[in-house]
Amino acid sequence: MARIPLLGGAYQSRSLIAAAQRCVNLYPENNPKASSPPVPVTHYLTPGLRKVSQAPVVGRVRSAYRATNGDLYIVVNTTVYFVAEDYIWNDLGTVPTGSNPLSFADNGLVIVLVDGATGYAVDMETRDFAMISDPTFYGANKVDYLDTYFIFNRPGTPQFYISLSNVTFAMLTGTPGAAYAGTIIGGGAGYTDGAFTDVPLTDGAGTGLTVNLTIAGGIVTSAAINNAGSGYENGDILNSTSAAIGSGGITAGSITNGGSAYTDGTYHNVPLTGVAGTGAQATVVVSGGAVTSVTITAKGTGYAATNVLSAVAASIGGTGSGFSYMVSSVASGFSYRIDNVHGSAFDPLDIAGKTGSADNIVTVAAIHGELWLIGELTSEIWVNTGSADFTFGRVQGAFVDHGCAAAYSLAKQDVFLFWLTQDREGTAVIVKTTGYGVVRISTHAIEQDIQKYTTISDAIGYCHQIEGHAFYVLTFPSANRTWVYELSTGQWHERGSVDSNGVIMRHRANAFAFAYGKGYVGDSQNGALYVYDQNYYLDGDQPIPRIRTFPHVVGNGNRIEYKSFIADIEVGQSGGMMSDEPPMISLRWSNDRGATFGNPVMQSMGATGQYLVSPQWRRLGVARDRVFELSWSAPVRTSLNSAWIETEAAET
């Protein structure tokens, strides 16, 4: 009896006579030689999808994002949600209709998400949500973050552009020119003590700014914007002439002429007259017909130093003339500098283009401290050089003759980028980065399969890791197929879910994010939120089909009698999900080299605890070249080593 080895993953060659091996919802793991394993490779179950929550709306989960503060954000149809750890869905706002993913990035202060033509921001503290309003935001289908800058591709061009360093929600989303932060640069003196609201400020490039002021000891001690106005610029210096705080009120002066013929006495609340200001009053003392003392009792407003004032004779005895009083100081000196205005998240000069080739940038990626500009046909790498004119510059010689065929196929894992490429010679090759270059990771069989698809530009890629295995998952929505690459072995497998008719389709996962210590998956159809779970053996509540096709079994061109087939598979496990009946496994085979298969023949995988059951099939007929295929969907833990086969040569 010979063992049929299973040494790799999926490989269905262009010609089935070479290879016809399917590997669905199973991934191979190399066994360490030091442990003297019975086989070099064991196939394990891909993780199930355990449902943990349901979105408030039914539809496609377009994106999932874990912010740097640990929060989870989900986009379902057109709604953006913050999903708390207790699965409370908080509706933040809406984005345009579409089926494509949205790209997210954050700088610890604000999250930016883009969908192509438009962009949005989420304040990470308040979770306020708004559209990016800066006039120099040009749209993007991809945003990333590096060295305090947001980085965007400019759609339909070879250009990319960056935000200012450490931009905030207010900088991205406010009315252009509306002030939202400033500093008191002069508290002034002589103002009326108290708290004052809606105090208008003048000067600067804009209009309409009002503040709430606190004044103590005649000095402005705090200023808070309550109406941001519009049209201001960073650095504008503003002042106040508000009567409410006593701006221009008299704080000191002196008698320049006491006059004569006034009636001696002390006069209270004497109005001072003669200039543009108003409201000043004083206590006036007249002795020997001349004014000898003036004490300001009401400072008034609108005065200026060197103003010369007087008083009507009727206020100080009814006769006399010549009295004059010169203002030496008034309540003044408060000044306020605008530090930040809305719509100031970008410098219109902070834009650059690919220099190695003029093809349009499809997507961008920041990884390992470097910026990859991935175009339609070529790619190049830039770094932060610290240049004053534009902080990023190209790494000389770092040029890749491969572009991108699907913008959303790009995914990161560790120091690697993965994507579906195209170049001047062709398309539909999957690569990963290595240093300043890329290596092909797809097989001829997978490439041949992908090139059959009518549409590949809608491919969606993401990476996830479970039990030390890192996977790059690439789904083709239009083609209804999902291919998965396992990094440690370099092997591929298919991942698929069943529809209501039991037909295998693409995997249900449409978006992935690792948050709150779990790997979350969003459903492509119904708004369900799952976690990847290696000990859960269903996709939601649907069975998971497991299929492994074996290599050709031939006998030097002669016909072979296949006397028995025994599956070397783990049995007797329940996984906590098994019914009273033992799980079943089926075998079918092809006598025409994998072109067509017969009907499946079922066998028991043993009840719980029956660890030594060997699913086997006998008297399997005669053929020259046979391909066997095992399949099962039992919700229990299994793993597949290989199979034994007993054959006997026939006469011809």
XYZ file of C-alpha atoms in Angstrom:
652
model
C 0.000 0.000 0.000
C 1.476 3.341 -1.049
C 0.977 6.777 0.459
C -0.205 9.560 -1.855
C 1.659 12.642 -0.622
C 0.181 16.131 -0.450
C 3.225 18.378 -0.649
C 1.745 21.725 -1.648
C -1.362 23.807 -2.015
C -3.750 24.427 -4.873
C -2.400 23.874 -8.363
C -4.789 23.318 -11.233
C -2.610 23.536 -14.285
C -3.715 24.872 -17.652
C -3.597 21.255 -18.744
C -5.247 18.859 -16.297
C -2.881 16.079 -17.369
C -0.141 18.006 -15.522
C -1.991 18.835 -12.307
C -5.595 19.086 -11.175
C -5.193 19.760 -7.466
C -7.824 21.868 -5.752
C -7.295 22.944 -2.169
C -10.399 24.653 -0.776
C -10.609 25.974 2.791
C -7.497 24.001 3.760
C -3.964 25.290 4.039
C -0.742 23.247 4.107
C 1.746 23.490 6.952
C 5.251 22.063 6.756
C 5.978 19.677 9.616
C 9.360 20.090 11.353
C 11.782 17.340 10.341
C 13.175 17.153 13.873
C 9.891 15.675 15.107
C 10.062 12.819 12.561
C 6.516 13.398 11.287
C 4.727 10.701 9.287
C 4.329 13.172 6.397
C 6.204 16.343 5.481
C 3.018 18.403 5.081
C -0.308 18.471 6.929
C -3.395 20.337 5.726
C -5.291 22.294 8.380
C -8.723 23.924 8.359
C -8.998 27.592 7.496
C -10.667 29.525 10.335
C -14.424 29.801 10.580
C -16.458 32.984 10.812
C -18.088 33.282 14.221
C -20.766 35.977 14.167
C -20.483 38.495 16.995
C -22.700 41.354 15.845
C -25.010 42.675 13.151
C -24.844 46.113 11.599
C -27.960 48.292 11.939
C -28.358 48.074 8.151
C -28.207 45.091 5.833
C -25.641 45.306 3.081
C -22.000 45.113 2.076
C -19.336 45.781 4.674
C -17.077 47.901 2.494
C -14.259 48.621 4.936
C -13.011 47.865 8.426
C -10.308 49.914 10.150
C -8.540 49.752 13.489
C -7.384 53.221 14.508
C -4.083 53.697 16.316
C -5.981 54.259 19.574
C -7.587 50.816 19.184
C -11.063 51.920 18.065
C -12.879 49.985 15.344
C -14.557 51.713 12.401
C -16.809 49.937 9.891
C -18.381 51.180 6.652
C -21.609 49.396 5.667
C -23.164 50.556 2.393
C -23.020 54.348 2.801
C -22.840 54.590 6.602
C -19.681 54.996 8.684
C -19.866 53.459 12.161
C -17.730 53.471 15.244
C -18.174 50.006 16.736
C -17.423 49.803 20.445
C -15.911 46.760 22.096
C -19.371 45.830 23.421
C -20.668 45.920 19.810
C -22.648 49.126 20.132
C -22.808 50.608 16.618
C -22.513 54.404 16.566
C -23.623 56.070 13.320
C -21.119 58.825 12.492
C -22.201 59.911 9.024
C -22.583 58.897 5.408
C -20.385 58.569 2.342
C -21.375 58.279 -1.332
C -22.949 55.128 -2.680
C -20.518 52.545 -3.996
C -19.241 49.024 -3.611
C -15.529 49.731 -3.506
C -13.653 49.819 -0.187
C -12.738 53.112 1.448
C -9.147 53.792 2.453
C -8.399 54.864 6.059
C -5.398 56.350 7.881
C -4.925 58.368 11.069
C -2.304 60.505 12.793
C -3.478 59.942 16.370
C -5.634 63.080 16.254
C -7.869 62.610 13.254
C -8.858 59.753 10.961
C -9.004 60.441 7.236
C -11.017 58.233 4.875
C -11.274 58.594 1.113
C -13.392 56.971 -1.585
C -11.982 58.512 -4.763
C -13.513 61.932 -5.342
C -14.298 62.840 -1.744
C -12.670 62.630 1.638
C -13.902 62.674 5.221
C -12.445 63.119 8.673
C -13.278 61.714 12.104
C -12.109 63.496 15.245
C -10.538 60.700 17.304
C -11.515 62.327 20.618
C -15.061 63.528 19.953
C -15.812 61.245 16.943
C -17.227 64.215 15.049
C -17.522 63.377 11.349
C -17.396 65.771 8.406
C -16.327 66.104 4.804
C -12.868 67.485 4.083
C -13.461 71.072 2.976
C -9.954 72.326 2.257
C -9.963 73.660 -1.331
C -6.584 72.038 -2.012
C -7.854 68.529 -1.274
C -7.944 66.902 -4.721
C -9.615 63.600 -3.859
C -7.897 60.206 -3.569
C -8.705 56.522 -3.663
C -5.858 55.776 -1.236
C -4.567 57.572 1.853
C -1.668 56.546 4.057
C 0.373 58.149 6.832
C 4.108 58.614 7.263
C 6.250 60.904 9.435
C 3.283 63.081 10.616
C 1.914 63.585 7.066
C -1.155 62.175 5.350
C -0.279 61.084 1.817
C -2.783 60.894 -1.056
C -2.716 59.900 -4.701
C -4.271 62.465 -7.018
C -6.699 60.384 -9.104
C -6.057 60.147 -12.813
C -2.592 61.720 -12.619
C 1.025 60.713 -11.888
C 0.894 63.041 -8.861
C 0.625 62.606 -5.113
C 0.228 65.241 -2.429
C 0.577 65.530 1.338
C -1.139 67.298 4.202
C 0.572 69.636 6.597
C 2.249 67.997 9.575
C -0.067 66.825 12.385
C -3.249 68.252 10.917
C -6.397 68.234 13.015
C -10.081 67.647 12.394
C -10.754 71.386 12.425
C -8.018 72.073 9.887
C -9.486 69.504 7.518
C -13.194 70.169 7.807
C -13.999 73.756 8.790
C -15.165 76.735 6.729
C -12.096 78.028 4.859
C -10.618 80.940 6.761
C -12.625 80.311 9.919
C -10.411 80.733 12.983
C -10.364 77.922 15.507
C -7.254 78.573 17.613
C -5.302 81.606 18.724
C -3.138 83.168 21.409
C -3.345 86.350 23.519
C -0.137 88.194 22.710
C -1.034 91.325 24.697
C -3.382 91.370 27.676
C -3.504 95.172 27.663
C -4.421 97.302 30.665
C -7.244 99.374 32.038
C -10.148 97.216 30.822
C -13.310 96.634 32.841
C -13.041 93.563 35.036
C -15.516 90.733 34.436
C -16.573 88.054 31.969
C -17.755 89.234 28.550
C -19.314 87.230 25.724
C -19.453 87.805 21.966
C -16.791 90.499 21.989
C -15.976 91.401 18.364
C -12.356 91.548 17.224
C -11.214 93.792 14.401
C -8.402 93.900 11.859
C -6.857 90.894 10.103
C -7.858 89.533 6.701
C -11.288 88.228 7.698
C -14.483 89.306 9.366
C -16.957 88.132 11.976
C -14.687 86.730 14.700
C -16.043 87.103 18.235
C -14.574 85.857 21.498
C -15.506 85.339 25.116
C -13.110 87.308 27.345
C -12.196 87.220 31.000
C -10.654 90.400 32.428
C -9.014 90.665 35.835
C -7.065 93.657 37.132
C -7.809 95.463 33.883
C -5.947 92.780 31.897
C -7.444 90.260 29.469
C -6.543 86.879 30.955
C -8.416 84.473 28.663
C -9.998 84.540 25.214
C -12.109 81.746 23.697
C -13.475 81.824 20.154
C -17.249 81.492 19.990
C -17.805 82.647 16.396
C -14.992 81.673 14.014
C -15.816 84.205 11.305
C -14.333 83.664 7.850
C -11.548 84.805 5.571
C -8.805 84.878 8.203
C -5.237 83.740 7.740
C -2.799 82.130 10.123
C -0.831 84.874 11.908
C -3.493 87.595 11.657
C -3.284 90.031 14.618
C -6.657 91.224 15.914
C -7.739 93.852 18.447
C -10.921 94.948 20.172
C -12.719 98.289 20.284
C -15.697 96.905 22.173
C -17.429 99.268 24.565
C -18.429 96.242 26.648
C -14.899 95.816 27.978
C -14.140 99.541 28.134
C -11.781 99.723 25.148
C -10.462 103.295 24.899
C -11.717 104.192 28.362
C -9.715 106.901 30.159
C -7.343 105.498 32.768
C -5.139 108.563 33.361
C -4.756 112.236 32.357
C -3.847 115.672 33.598
C -5.228 119.229 33.777
C -3.572 121.312 31.063
C -5.534 124.496 31.860
C -7.572 125.119 35.005
C -9.495 127.962 33.384
C -10.986 130.891 35.306
C -14.205 132.425 36.708
C -15.663 129.011 37.632
C -17.687 128.705 40.818
C -15.714 127.158 43.634
C -16.917 123.769 44.860
C -16.830 120.003 44.246
C -18.859 118.695 41.334
C -19.705 115.005 40.762
C -20.435 113.023 37.568
C -19.252 115.849 35.345
C -19.356 114.757 31.673
C -16.072 115.316 29.801
C -16.579 116.464 26.226
C -14.732 117.379 23.117
C -13.533 114.282 21.147
C -14.827 111.115 19.444
C -15.003 109.114 22.674
C -18.103 108.992 24.825
C -19.202 108.406 28.373
C -16.277 109.733 30.387
C -17.231 111.402 33.689
C -15.224 112.870 36.523
C -15.365 114.496 39.950
C -14.120 118.073 39.461
C -12.847 120.403 42.230
C -12.853 124.187 41.578
C -10.870 126.538 43.845
C -10.160 130.227 43.250
C -12.242 130.039 40.087
C -9.927 127.433 38.500
C -10.213 123.645 38.196
C -7.634 122.184 40.574
C -8.526 118.490 40.598
C -10.071 115.951 38.159
C -10.808 112.366 39.229
C -12.151 110.027 36.551
C -15.275 108.215 37.781
C -16.520 106.764 34.461
C -13.834 105.822 31.930
C -16.118 105.864 28.892
C -14.965 104.299 25.621
C -13.355 105.262 22.344
C -10.777 107.706 23.627
C -7.119 107.908 22.725
C -4.043 109.195 24.474
C -3.426 112.971 23.898
C -7.149 113.612 23.456
C -7.947 117.024 25.004
C -11.262 117.199 26.851
C -13.249 119.916 28.579
C -16.541 120.354 30.442
C -19.452 122.665 29.862
C -19.554 125.534 32.360
C -23.019 124.575 33.531
C -21.592 121.334 34.956
C -19.096 123.138 37.190
C -20.889 126.196 38.530
C -22.525 127.721 35.485
C -19.786 130.294 34.628
C -16.150 130.338 33.673
C -14.101 129.059 30.751
C -10.723 127.718 29.659
C -10.674 124.358 31.438
C -8.931 121.561 29.502
C -7.885 118.013 30.383
C -5.450 115.897 28.349
C -5.842 112.097 28.284
C -2.515 110.405 28.912
C -3.612 106.729 28.804
C -6.661 104.675 27.960
C -7.730 101.032 28.340
C -5.902 99.355 25.437
C -3.160 96.931 24.465
C -5.185 93.717 24.065
C -4.111 91.818 20.928
C -4.877 88.324 19.726
C -3.001 86.263 17.133
C -4.826 83.662 14.999
C -2.755 80.499 15.034
C -4.929 78.148 12.989
C -7.784 78.527 10.594
C -10.066 75.924 9.044
C -9.196 74.826 5.567
C -5.486 75.068 6.259
C -4.669 71.359 6.186
C -2.749 71.519 2.906
C -0.114 73.664 1.291
C -0.988 73.871 -2.432
C 2.724 73.591 -3.209
C 3.083 70.242 -1.383
C 2.470 68.133 -4.472
C 4.823 66.071 -6.602
C 4.783 63.466 -9.334
C 6.470 60.201 -10.238
C 9.740 60.968 -11.954
C 10.801 57.602 -13.346
C 7.757 57.177 -15.562
C 4.716 59.263 -16.437
C 2.082 56.563 -15.839
C -0.679 57.526 -13.419
C -0.387 56.628 -9.725
C -2.969 53.974 -8.842
C -2.241 53.663 -5.129
C 0.294 54.644 -2.470
C 1.637 52.782 0.541
C 3.793 53.792 3.495
C 5.774 50.887 4.885
C 9.046 50.461 6.747
C 9.599 54.242 6.770
C 9.331 54.449 2.990
C 6.676 55.604 0.552
C 5.765 53.408 -2.418
C 4.143 55.160 -5.377
C 2.514 52.360 -7.361
C 1.430 53.377 -10.828
C -0.474 51.752 -13.653
C 2.716 50.290 -15.143
C 5.648 51.180 -12.876
C 6.403 51.939 -9.244
C 9.022 53.932 -7.369
C 10.056 54.493 -3.760
C 10.368 57.831 -1.977
C 11.553 58.773 1.530
C 11.318 61.784 3.806
C 14.436 63.808 2.982
C 13.443 66.809 5.134
C 13.735 69.201 2.202
C 12.206 72.610 2.886
C 10.414 72.817 -0.463
C 8.854 69.314 -0.406
C 9.786 66.924 2.353
C 9.686 63.707 0.277
C 12.175 62.745 -2.394
C 12.763 59.736 -4.598
C 15.260 57.049 -3.630
C 17.668 57.031 -6.548
C 17.655 53.750 -8.414
C 14.586 52.433 -6.574
C 12.353 51.743 -9.551
C 10.069 48.785 -10.244
C 8.792 47.851 -13.700
C 5.476 46.648 -12.324
C 2.313 48.653 -11.777
C -1.061 47.828 -10.282
C -4.094 46.266 -11.980
C -6.448 46.696 -8.998
C -6.047 49.587 -6.575
C -7.717 47.792 -3.681
C -5.676 44.609 -4.099
C -2.841 46.295 -2.183
C -2.288 44.977 1.351
C 0.460 45.114 3.995
C 1.922 42.381 6.156
C 5.067 42.922 8.248
C 7.603 44.541 5.858
C 5.852 43.287 2.735
C 3.360 44.763 0.317
C 1.188 42.518 -1.847
C -0.802 43.436 -4.934
C -2.104 42.341 -8.325
C 0.237 43.748 -10.944
C 0.228 44.800 -14.523
C 3.079 46.142 -16.629
C 3.993 46.892 -20.221
C 4.121 43.180 -21.010
C 0.931 41.918 -19.404
C -1.252 41.640 -16.323
C -2.692 39.391 -13.595
C 0.516 38.466 -11.750
C 0.533 38.675 -7.945
C 3.698 40.022 -6.324
C 5.159 40.889 -2.961
C 7.889 43.381 -2.256
C 11.437 42.455 -1.354
C 13.788 45.331 -0.638
C 13.393 47.854 -3.450
C 11.932 45.256 -5.791
C 9.137 42.717 -6.096
C 8.955 38.958 -6.547
C 6.224 36.966 -8.228
C 4.268 34.798 -5.788
C 1.393 33.629 -7.980
C 1.686 30.352 -9.840
C 1.087 29.799 -13.529
C -2.078 27.934 -12.613
C -3.496 30.851 -10.591
C -2.456 33.405 -13.194
C -4.168 31.369 -15.894
C -7.314 31.236 -13.767
C -7.292 34.996 -13.047
C -6.838 35.867 -16.703
C -10.140 34.147 -17.455
C -12.019 36.657 -15.294
C -13.930 39.342 -17.151
C -13.022 41.949 -14.529
C -9.977 41.986 -12.268
C -9.776 45.712 -11.441
C -12.262 45.240 -8.576
C -9.993 42.798 -6.681
C -9.861 43.385 -2.907
C -6.863 42.340 -0.830
C -6.178 42.194 2.892
C -3.782 40.390 5.211
C -4.569 38.590 8.440
C -2.740 36.330 10.856
C -3.961 33.449 12.968
C -1.943 31.000 15.081
C 1.299 32.287 13.581
C 0.138 31.848 9.988
C 0.003 35.053 7.957
C -2.275 35.128 4.912
C -2.754 37.449 1.949
C -6.397 37.155 0.892
C -7.335 38.301 -2.615
C -11.006 38.307 -3.604
C -12.368 38.964 -7.099
C -15.996 40.075 -6.512
C -17.052 40.006 -10.155
C -15.537 36.569 -10.695
C -16.839 35.298 -7.328
C -13.460 33.770 -6.400
C -11.053 34.109 -3.467
C -7.392 33.078 -3.529
C -5.214 32.995 -0.394
C -1.421 32.945 -0.052
C 0.219 31.628 3.138
C 3.493 33.441 3.763
C 5.566 30.833 5.591
C 5.067 28.060 3.017
C 4.499 30.206 -0.057
C 1.508 27.996 -0.913
C -1.911 28.988 -2.205
C -5.376 27.739 -1.417
C -8.905 28.715 -2.325
C -11.203 30.133 0.288
C -14.919 29.939 -0.353
C -18.336 30.053 1.268
C -21.559 28.403 0.133
C -24.670 30.235 -0.970
C -28.238 29.253 -0.133
C -28.123 26.605 -2.862
C -24.916 25.042 -1.566
C -22.819 26.419 -4.456
C -19.270 27.478 -3.542
C -18.764 31.195 -4.107
C -16.168 33.723 -3.019
C -15.364 33.906 0.681
C -17.866 35.986 2.634
C -15.156 38.188 4.132
C -15.073 41.560 2.388
C -13.023 43.550 4.900
C -10.732 42.775 7.830
C -9.382 44.623 10.862
C -7.653 43.427 14.016
C -9.142 45.306 16.971
C -9.935 44.658 20.637
C -7.686 41.587 20.440
C -9.755 39.906 17.697
C -9.600 39.569 13.923
C -12.876 41.096 12.708
C -14.389 40.260 9.338
C -17.209 42.113 7.581
C -19.666 40.209 5.399
C -19.910 41.031 1.705
C -23.710 40.809 1.645
C -25.608 41.105 4.904
C -23.790 43.480 7.264
C -22.765 40.724 9.680
C -19.614 41.168 11.742
C -17.613 38.025 12.447
C -14.353 37.104 14.084
C -11.936 34.657 12.541
C -11.941 31.662 14.889
C -9.766 28.583 14.378
C -12.060 26.600 16.703
C -15.297 27.537 14.954
C -16.190 25.389 11.990
C -18.938 27.332 10.196
C -19.171 30.526 8.147
C -21.767 32.226 10.305
C -24.370 29.469 10.393
C -23.412 27.902 7.050
C -21.182 24.832 6.593
C -17.683 25.331 5.242
C -16.778 23.102 2.288
C -13.333 21.455 2.579
C -11.957 20.008 -0.654
C -8.583 18.443 -1.444
C -7.803 16.922 -4.815
C -4.876 14.498 -4.973
C -2.102 14.138 -7.541
C -2.528 11.831 -10.514
C -2.218 8.137 -9.715
C -0.774 6.389 -12.771
C 0.966 3.097 -13.527
C 3.478 3.500 -16.359
C 0.735 3.770 -18.923
C -0.948 0.517 -17.916
C -4.399 0.153 -16.486
C -4.528 -0.084 -12.678
C -7.025 -1.740 -10.416
C -7.669 0.576 -7.451
C -8.380 -1.835 -4.623
C -8.702 0.639 -1.729
C -8.314 4.296 -0.731
C -7.808 5.214 2.947
C -7.866 8.837 4.085
C -5.171 9.748 6.612
C -7.333 12.324 8.359
C -7.890 13.352 11.968
C -11.178 11.885 13.226
C -13.081 11.466 16.463
C -13.174 15.188 17.260
C -16.360 17.057 18.069
C -15.306 20.674 18.229
C -18.363 21.215 20.422
C -20.510 21.538 17.303
C -21.290 17.967 16.297
C -24.746 16.387 16.098
C -25.625 12.944 17.402
C -24.688 11.467 14.027
C -21.013 10.950 13.119
C -19.685 13.460 10.573
C -19.298 12.264 7.002
C -16.601 12.592 4.361
C -16.959 11.872 0.662
C -14.618 10.582 -2.016
C -15.077 10.989 -5.721
C -12.710 10.299 -8.564
C -12.006 11.085 -12.163
C -10.936 8.492 -14.718
C -10.288 11.110 -17.413
C -7.354 12.897 -15.726
C -9.521 15.378 -13.801
C -11.808 16.557 -16.606
C -14.952 15.090 -15.030
C -15.727 13.406 -11.730
C -18.170 10.735 -10.701
C -20.665 10.908 -7.875
C -19.289 11.220 -4.340
C -19.254 8.159 -2.101
C -19.789 8.881 1.617
C -18.013 7.376 4.611
C -18.163 8.026 8.339
C -15.447 10.044 10.061
C -16.265 8.369 13.372
C -18.183 9.508 16.389
C -16.639 11.626 19.124
C -13.721 9.777 20.708
C -13.297 7.268 17.870
C -9.814 8.483 17.049
C -8.710 5.377 15.144
C -11.475 5.287 12.546
C -9.988 5.249 9.036
C -12.417 6.418 6.346
C -11.809 3.975 3.507
C -13.284 2.987 0.209
C -12.775 -0.417 -1.510
C -13.175 -1.961 -4.947
C -12.795 1.324 -6.803
C -12.505 0.006 -10.325
C -9.880 0.289 -13.038
C -8.290 3.239 -14.856
C -5.007 4.316 -16.429
C -4.846 7.755 -14.790
C -7.039 8.560 -11.839
C -7.496 11.703 -9.764
C -9.095 11.333 -6.310
C -10.834 14.116 -4.406
C -11.878 14.222 -0.741
C -14.524 16.650 0.473
C -16.341 17.283 3.738
C -18.098 20.095 5.554
C -18.568 18.591 9.000
C -18.420 21.256 11.750
C -15.658 19.464 13.637
C -11.904 19.748 13.967
C -10.006 17.781 11.351
C -6.671 17.852 9.607
C -5.504 15.920 6.571
C -2.113 14.261 6.185
C -2.520 12.372 2.921
C -4.021 9.040 1.845
C -2.962 5.463 1.309
C -3.880 3.674 -1.840
C -3.686 -0.004 -2.690
C -3.370 -0.779 -6.389
C -2.690 -3.741 -8.583
C -1.486 -3.641 -12.156
C -3.985 -4.865 -14.719
C -3.012 -6.801 -17.816
C -3.066 -3.824 -20.210
